[in-house]
């Protein structure tokens, strides 16, 4: 994996209108990266564009839905036409839901996979020809610590993030033959709007309201990892400890999760 000079790189950031994607776009602008902000809410993207201008490198906006093939194509065409190519693809757009699996409609699982997994994989496949001609190119996939350890009442989200983890590992080996790096970012609880836009919420999670790290913290750690050429980061010490505990004592963690499930089910 290559170390890279960030200044002058060209990036697409999906889900750039809020939370981690917004923070990443602003941090990138500070480092001199020219960003293309891709999400559905125009007015929010315009606000982020203004923030990138103040941070030193004004971004461009493409309004669209990552699950829509025509919108993804328009985004890549814009990158080619306006930025002259692509060096970084940040697959960050994501959604979640809260509820037990047994009571969940299959539509919820499919909707979450469409945004969190299929949109990221399709956009990456479509972007590979452009990335191959880029400077020190990299795909950055925003997964989650829940892509390494499942928890109750977010099974669709956990499954979609496990899919991102496995796909990222396969992709890393394959794209290395083309000179394209793959970074997997696995955040833990992060302050963002994720919980405000749940596909559905049928259970109040016992850990809801747990204080997370800021989106800016995740963004800064990600920018450093891009520059270093890291394979994977877990930008959250609580999340890191959960993964260590899961490695050392998975059965104990199963018991803790079952206790949480009983408490939330009451
Ligand atoms: N927050 C956490 O605790 C946490 C922990 C681990 C991992 N993550 C991951 O971090 C990533 C960013 O989430 P966040 O926490 O920053 O949440 P957020 O504040 O809700 O931001 C989500 C972003 O995704 C965009 N988005 C959602 N559906 C989209 C679609 N169909 N097409 C285009 N854009 C779409 C939203 O923009 P529009 O609504 O404008 O389209 C928004 O910009 C996600 O992949 C999430 O799973 C978050």
Tab-separated table of C-alpha atoms and ligand atoms in Angstrom:
chain	number	residue	atom	x	y	z
A	1	UNK	CA	0.000	0.000	0.000
A	2	UNK	CA	1.381	3.362	-1.120
A	3	UNK	CA	1.994	6.449	1.017
A	4	UNK	CA	0.447	9.383	-0.790
A	5	UNK	CA	0.685	13.139	-1.029
A	6	UNK	CA	-2.896	14.366	-0.589
A	7	UNK	CA	-2.577	17.801	-2.133
A	8	UNK	CA	-4.101	17.864	-5.611
A	9	UNK	CA	-5.811	14.446	-5.378
A	10	UNK	CA	-9.340	14.164	-6.799
A	11	UNK	CA	-12.004	12.406	-4.703
A	12	UNK	CA	-15.644	11.347	-4.754
A	13	UNK	CA	-17.236	11.242	-1.264
A	14	UNK	CA	-20.667	9.600	-1.131
A	15	UNK	CA	-22.970	10.647	1.698
A	16	UNK	CA	-21.118	13.963	1.953
A	17	UNK	CA	-24.161	15.967	3.100
A	18	UNK	CA	-23.945	14.967	6.786
A	19	UNK	CA	-21.982	13.260	9.550
A	20	UNK	CA	-18.765	11.441	8.699
A	21	UNK	CA	-18.926	12.173	4.943
A	22	UNK	CA	-19.356	15.901	5.559
A	23	UNK	CA	-16.449	15.935	8.014
A	24	UNK	CA	-14.259	13.961	5.606
A	25	UNK	CA	-14.965	16.370	2.756
A	26	UNK	CA	-13.958	19.351	4.927
A	27	UNK	CA	-10.781	17.630	6.213
A	28	UNK	CA	-9.879	16.711	2.636
A	29	UNK	CA	-10.411	20.292	1.514
A	30	UNK	CA	-8.006	21.366	4.275
A	31	UNK	CA	-5.433	18.916	2.876
A	32	UNK	CA	-5.875	20.248	-0.671
A	33	UNK	CA	-7.999	17.390	-2.059
A	34	UNK	CA	-10.536	18.386	-4.734
A	35	UNK	CA	-13.789	16.672	-3.725
A	36	UNK	CA	-16.958	15.788	-5.506
A	37	UNK	CA	-19.761	15.719	-2.930
A	38	UNK	CA	-22.424	13.119	-3.761
A	39	UNK	CA	-25.729	12.746	-1.837
A	40	UNK	CA	-29.465	13.461	-2.255
A	41	UNK	CA	-29.999	16.750	-0.349
A	42	UNK	CA	-28.892	19.704	-2.503
A	43	UNK	CA	-29.159	22.383	0.204
A	44	UNK	CA	-27.036	20.343	2.621
A	45	UNK	CA	-24.425	19.708	-0.068
A	46	UNK	CA	-24.309	23.432	-0.878
A	47	UNK	CA	-23.591	24.141	2.813
A	48	UNK	CA	-20.741	21.577	2.775
A	49	UNK	CA	-19.362	23.067	-0.436
A	50	UNK	CA	-19.203	26.472	1.280
A	51	UNK	CA	-17.403	24.863	4.262
A	52	UNK	CA	-14.831	23.262	1.899
A	53	UNK	CA	-14.272	26.655	0.259
A	54	UNK	CA	-13.529	28.150	3.675
A	55	UNK	CA	-11.234	25.177	4.424
A	56	UNK	CA	-9.119	25.985	1.368
A	57	UNK	CA	-10.256	23.793	-1.566
A	58	UNK	CA	-13.792	24.323	-2.849
A	59	UNK	CA	-15.602	21.071	-3.648
A	60	UNK	CA	-18.155	20.401	-6.407
A	61	UNK	CA	-21.650	19.042	-5.861
A	62	UNK	CA	-23.454	16.217	-7.640
A	63	UNK	CA	-26.973	15.599	-6.350
A	64	UNK	CA	-28.050	11.985	-6.634
A	65	UNK	CA	-28.994	8.704	-5.049
A	66	UNK	CA	-26.198	6.111	-4.761
A	67	UNK	CA	-28.677	3.316	-5.511
A	68	UNK	CA	-29.561	4.879	-8.878
A	69	UNK	CA	-27.308	3.735	-11.764
A	70	UNK	CA	-27.916	6.903	-13.823
A	71	UNK	CA	-26.976	9.132	-10.848
A	72	UNK	CA	-23.777	7.128	-10.260
A	73	UNK	CA	-22.884	7.424	-13.959
A	74	UNK	CA	-23.494	11.199	-13.843
A	75	UNK	CA	-21.189	11.448	-10.831
A	76	UNK	CA	-18.348	9.582	-12.577
A	77	UNK	CA	-18.837	11.600	-15.793
A	78	UNK	CA	-18.619	14.781	-13.731
A	79	UNK	CA	-15.355	13.563	-12.148
A	80	UNK	CA	-13.863	12.839	-15.569
A	81	UNK	CA	-15.084	16.081	-17.164
A	82	UNK	CA	-14.578	18.588	-14.332
A	83	UNK	CA	-11.750	17.055	-12.278
A	84	UNK	CA	-9.987	15.334	-15.189
A	85	UNK	CA	-9.998	11.946	-13.410
A	86	UNK	CA	-10.312	10.266	-10.026
A	87	UNK	CA	-7.779	9.259	-7.349
A	88	UNK	CA	-9.951	8.486	-4.279
A	89	UNK	CA	-13.388	6.899	-4.089
A	90	UNK	CA	-14.926	7.139	-0.601
A	91	UNK	CA	-17.922	4.804	-0.224
A	92	UNK	CA	-19.475	6.359	2.870
A	93	UNK	CA	-23.267	6.734	2.305
A	94	UNK	CA	-25.147	4.547	4.758
A	95	UNK	CA	-28.448	3.928	6.551
A	96	UNK	CA	-29.594	1.750	9.458
A	97	UNK	CA	-32.689	0.424	11.228
A	98	UNK	CA	-33.588	-0.687	14.736
A	99	UNK	CA	-35.771	-3.698	15.403
A	100	UNK	CA	-35.782	-7.457	15.945
A	101	UNK	CA	-35.108	-9.669	12.921
A	102	UNK	CA	-38.225	-11.842	13.395
A	103	UNK	CA	-40.562	-8.847	13.214
A	104	UNK	CA	-38.748	-7.092	10.384
A	105	UNK	CA	-40.121	-6.892	6.846
A	106	UNK	CA	-37.747	-8.293	4.174
A	107	UNK	CA	-37.927	-4.850	2.524
A	108	UNK	CA	-35.880	-3.350	5.364
A	109	UNK	CA	-33.032	-5.815	4.844
A	110	UNK	CA	-33.073	-5.207	1.079
A	111	UNK	CA	-33.202	-1.410	1.435
A	112	UNK	CA	-30.227	-1.389	3.798
A	113	UNK	CA	-28.209	-3.679	1.529
A	114	UNK	CA	-29.065	-1.524	-1.514
A	115	UNK	CA	-27.517	1.585	0.074
A	116	UNK	CA	-24.800	0.147	2.346
A	117	UNK	CA	-23.547	-2.674	0.129
A	118	UNK	CA	-24.795	-2.857	-3.473
A	119	UNK	CA	-24.423	0.871	-4.185
A	120	UNK	CA	-20.826	0.818	-2.897
A	121	UNK	CA	-19.894	-2.282	-4.886
A	122	UNK	CA	-21.530	-1.038	-8.093
A	123	UNK	CA	-20.010	2.446	-7.865
A	124	UNK	CA	-16.587	0.895	-7.262
A	125	UNK	CA	-16.889	-1.444	-10.283
A	126	UNK	CA	-17.953	1.511	-12.434
A	127	UNK	CA	-15.113	3.706	-11.088
A	128	UNK	CA	-12.267	1.205	-11.595
A	129	UNK	CA	-11.385	2.317	-15.173
A	130	UNK	CA	-11.100	5.925	-13.972
A	131	UNK	CA	-9.181	4.987	-10.802
A	132	UNK	CA	-6.681	2.933	-12.828
A	133	UNK	CA	-5.559	6.126	-14.560
A	134	UNK	CA	-5.475	8.089	-11.278
A	135	UNK	CA	-2.540	9.167	-9.098
A	136	UNK	CA	-1.850	6.726	-6.158
A	137	UNK	CA	-5.514	5.610	-6.379
A	138	UNK	CA	-7.441	4.236	-3.422
A	139	UNK	CA	-10.941	2.967	-2.600
A	140	UNK	CA	-12.014	3.913	0.951
A	141	UNK	CA	-14.898	1.814	2.281
A	142	UNK	CA	-16.660	3.037	5.410
A	143	UNK	CA	-17.712	-0.137	7.218
A	144	UNK	CA	-18.259	-0.364	10.963
A	145	UNK	CA	-17.108	-2.237	14.054
A	146	UNK	CA	-20.491	-3.939	13.509
A	147	UNK	CA	-18.900	-5.416	10.388
A	148	UNK	CA	-16.702	-7.441	12.777
A	149	UNK	CA	-19.108	-8.177	15.645
A	150	UNK	CA	-22.903	-8.417	15.417
A	151	UNK	CA	-25.207	-6.880	18.017
A	152	UNK	CA	-28.965	-7.403	18.544
A	153	UNK	CA	-31.721	-5.318	16.889
A	154	UNK	CA	-29.574	-4.072	14.011
A	155	UNK	CA	-29.082	-7.375	12.208
A	156	UNK	CA	-29.638	-5.968	8.687
A	157	UNK	CA	-27.105	-3.197	9.306
A	158	UNK	CA	-24.578	-5.605	10.845
A	159	UNK	CA	-24.985	-8.019	7.911
A	160	UNK	CA	-24.455	-5.208	5.381
A	161	UNK	CA	-21.280	-4.099	7.194
A	162	UNK	CA	-19.936	-7.688	7.447
A	163	UNK	CA	-20.479	-7.832	3.662
A	164	UNK	CA	-18.431	-4.624	3.281
A	165	UNK	CA	-15.616	-6.140	5.391
A	166	UNK	CA	-15.400	-9.353	3.360
A	167	UNK	CA	-15.742	-7.580	0.023
A	168	UNK	CA	-13.038	-5.051	0.988
A	169	UNK	CA	-10.587	-7.831	1.813
A	170	UNK	CA	-11.201	-9.600	-1.520
A	171	UNK	CA	-11.056	-6.321	-3.395
A	172	UNK	CA	-7.762	-5.309	-1.743
A	173	UNK	CA	-5.976	-8.337	-3.184
A	174	UNK	CA	-7.550	-8.005	-6.631
A	175	UNK	CA	-7.057	-4.259	-7.035
A	176	UNK	CA	-3.441	-4.465	-5.835
A	177	UNK	CA	-2.676	-5.950	-9.265
A	178	UNK	CA	-3.940	-2.664	-10.785
A	179	UNK	CA	-2.089	-0.400	-8.358
A	180	UNK	CA	-5.294	0.583	-6.520
A	181	UNK	CA	-5.248	0.444	-2.675
A	182	UNK	CA	-8.250	-0.381	-0.486
A	183	UNK	CA	-8.745	1.109	2.997
A	184	UNK	CA	-11.488	-0.194	5.297
A	185	UNK	CA	-12.605	2.329	7.929
A	186	UNK	CA	-14.518	0.668	10.785
A	187	UNK	CA	-15.938	3.393	13.049
A	188	UNK	CA	-17.634	2.721	16.375
A	189	UNK	CA	-20.380	4.967	17.762
A	190	UNK	CA	-19.941	8.385	16.136
A	191	UNK	CA	-21.985	11.581	16.577
A	192	UNK	CA	-23.952	11.958	13.319
A	193	UNK	CA	-27.485	11.941	11.896
A	194	UNK	CA	-27.557	8.155	11.342
A	195	UNK	CA	-30.097	7.549	14.145
A	196	UNK	CA	-32.348	10.389	12.829
A	197	UNK	CA	-32.994	8.669	9.491
A	198	UNK	CA	-33.574	5.025	10.462
A	199	UNK	CA	-35.515	2.984	7.905
A	200	UNK	CA	-37.638	1.932	10.896
A	201	UNK	CA	-37.302	1.899	14.678
A	202	UNK	CA	-39.298	-0.665	16.623
A	203	UNK	CA	-36.955	-1.126	19.605
A	204	UNK	CA	-35.264	1.396	21.858
A	205	UNK	CA	-31.683	0.179	21.989
A	206	UNK	CA	-30.151	-0.022	25.486
A	207	UNK	CA	-26.974	1.689	24.236
A	208	UNK	CA	-28.851	4.486	22.410
A	209	UNK	CA	-27.547	7.790	23.718
A	210	UNK	CA	-24.071	6.347	24.395
A	211	UNK	CA	-21.600	9.135	23.722
A	212	UNK	CA	-19.578	8.557	20.603
A	213	UNK	CA	-16.537	10.179	19.055
A	214	UNK	CA	-17.084	13.158	16.747
A	215	UNK	CA	-17.377	12.800	12.974
A	216	UNK	CA	-14.352	15.139	12.746
A	217	UNK	CA	-12.273	12.676	14.788
A	218	UNK	CA	-13.181	9.839	12.396
A	219	UNK	CA	-12.457	12.085	9.406
A	220	UNK	CA	-9.011	13.117	10.684
A	221	UNK	CA	-8.057	9.494	11.414
A	222	UNK	CA	-9.225	8.504	7.926
A	223	UNK	CA	-7.229	11.242	6.187
A	224	UNK	CA	-4.101	10.125	8.069
A	225	UNK	CA	-4.765	6.505	7.071
A	226	UNK	CA	-5.208	7.493	3.415
A	227	UNK	CA	-1.887	9.350	3.483
A	228	UNK	CA	-0.116	6.429	5.222
A	229	UNK	CA	-1.669	3.824	2.926
A	230	UNK	CA	-3.191	1.791	5.797
A	231	UNK	CA	-5.318	-1.338	5.225
A	232	UNK	CA	-7.838	-0.807	8.012
A	233	UNK	CA	-8.527	1.521	10.929
A	234	UNK	CA	-10.921	1.426	13.900
A	235	UNK	CA	-11.178	5.129	14.844
A	236	UNK	CA	-12.869	4.619	18.216
A	237	UNK	CA	-11.188	3.259	21.369
A	238	UNK	CA	-14.424	1.784	22.808
A	239	UNK	CA	-15.095	0.055	19.518
A	240	UNK	CA	-11.521	-1.211	19.411
A	241	UNK	CA	-11.914	-2.740	22.869
A	242	UNK	CA	-15.160	-4.425	21.822
A	243	UNK	CA	-13.332	-6.103	18.941
A	244	UNK	CA	-10.490	-7.201	21.250
A	245	UNK	CA	-13.045	-8.625	23.735
A	246	UNK	CA	-14.797	-10.390	20.877
A	247	UNK	CA	-11.513	-11.976	19.750
A	248	UNK	CA	-10.515	-13.048	23.288
A	249	UNK	CA	-13.907	-14.110	24.695
A	250	UNK	CA	-16.618	-14.356	22.004
A	251	UNK	CA	-18.901	-16.517	24.182
A	252	UNK	CA	-18.785	-13.976	27.006
A	253	UNK	CA	-19.710	-11.227	24.542
A	254	UNK	CA	-22.602	-13.394	23.258
A	255	UNK	CA	-23.894	-13.528	26.862
A	256	UNK	CA	-23.595	-9.744	27.266
A	257	UNK	CA	-25.472	-9.210	23.961
A	258	UNK	CA	-28.222	-11.643	25.026
A	259	UNK	CA	-28.616	-9.672	28.276
A	260	UNK	CA	-28.962	-6.439	26.252
A	261	UNK	CA	-31.539	-8.157	24.017
A	262	UNK	CA	-33.625	-9.282	27.026
A	263	UNK	CA	-33.485	-5.782	28.541
A	264	UNK	CA	-34.531	-4.078	25.267
A	265	UNK	CA	-37.257	-6.673	24.659
A	266	UNK	CA	-39.006	-5.923	27.986
B	1	LIG	N1	-22.571	7.144	13.186
B	1	LIG	C1	-22.089	5.998	13.610
B	1	LIG	O1	-22.146	5.675	14.823
B	1	LIG	C2	-21.424	5.067	12.639
B	1	LIG	C3	-20.690	3.967	13.145
B	1	LIG	C4	-20.085	3.113	12.259
B	1	LIG	C5	-20.196	3.314	10.897
B	1	LIG	N2	-20.917	4.363	10.404
B	1	LIG	C6	-21.034	4.522	8.956
B	1	LIG	O2	-20.600	5.803	8.569
B	1	LIG	C7	-21.200	6.141	7.313
B	1	LIG	C8	-21.753	7.566	7.398
B	1	LIG	O3	-22.822	7.578	8.335
B	1	LIG	P1	-23.057	8.777	9.375
B	1	LIG	O4	-22.985	8.202	10.722
B	1	LIG	O5	-22.219	9.923	9.025
B	1	LIG	O6	-24.622	9.047	9.086
B	1	LIG	P2	-25.422	10.350	8.573
B	1	LIG	O7	-25.001	11.544	9.354
B	1	LIG	O8	-26.850	9.950	8.602
B	1	LIG	O9	-24.927	10.502	7.068
B	1	LIG	C9	-25.326	9.564	6.096
B	1	LIG	C10	-25.039	10.129	4.718
B	1	LIG	O10	-25.427	9.139	3.743
B	1	LIG	C11	-26.198	9.793	2.744
B	1	LIG	N3	-27.129	8.860	2.112
B	1	LIG	C12	-28.019	8.033	2.694
B	1	LIG	N4	-28.718	7.359	1.760
B	1	LIG	C13	-28.246	7.780	0.555
B	1	LIG	C14	-28.573	7.480	-0.786
B	1	LIG	N5	-29.530	6.576	-1.097
B	1	LIG	N6	-27.899	8.095	-1.776
B	1	LIG	C15	-26.941	9.012	-1.492
B	1	LIG	N7	-26.573	9.332	-0.238
B	1	LIG	C16	-27.236	8.730	0.777
B	1	LIG	C17	-26.922	10.935	3.470
B	1	LIG	O11	-27.204	11.992	2.553
B	1	LIG	P3	-28.639	12.372	1.924
B	1	LIG	O12	-29.685	12.025	2.932
B	1	LIG	O13	-28.507	13.840	1.651
B	1	LIG	O14	-28.731	11.561	0.667
B	1	LIG	C18	-25.826	11.388	4.428
B	1	LIG	O15	-24.981	12.313	3.779
B	1	LIG	C19	-22.274	5.074	7.061
B	1	LIG	O16	-21.789	4.128	6.139
B	1	LIG	C20	-22.446	4.432	8.426
B	1	LIG	O17	-22.913	3.116	8.342
B	1	LIG	C21	-21.537	5.245	11.255
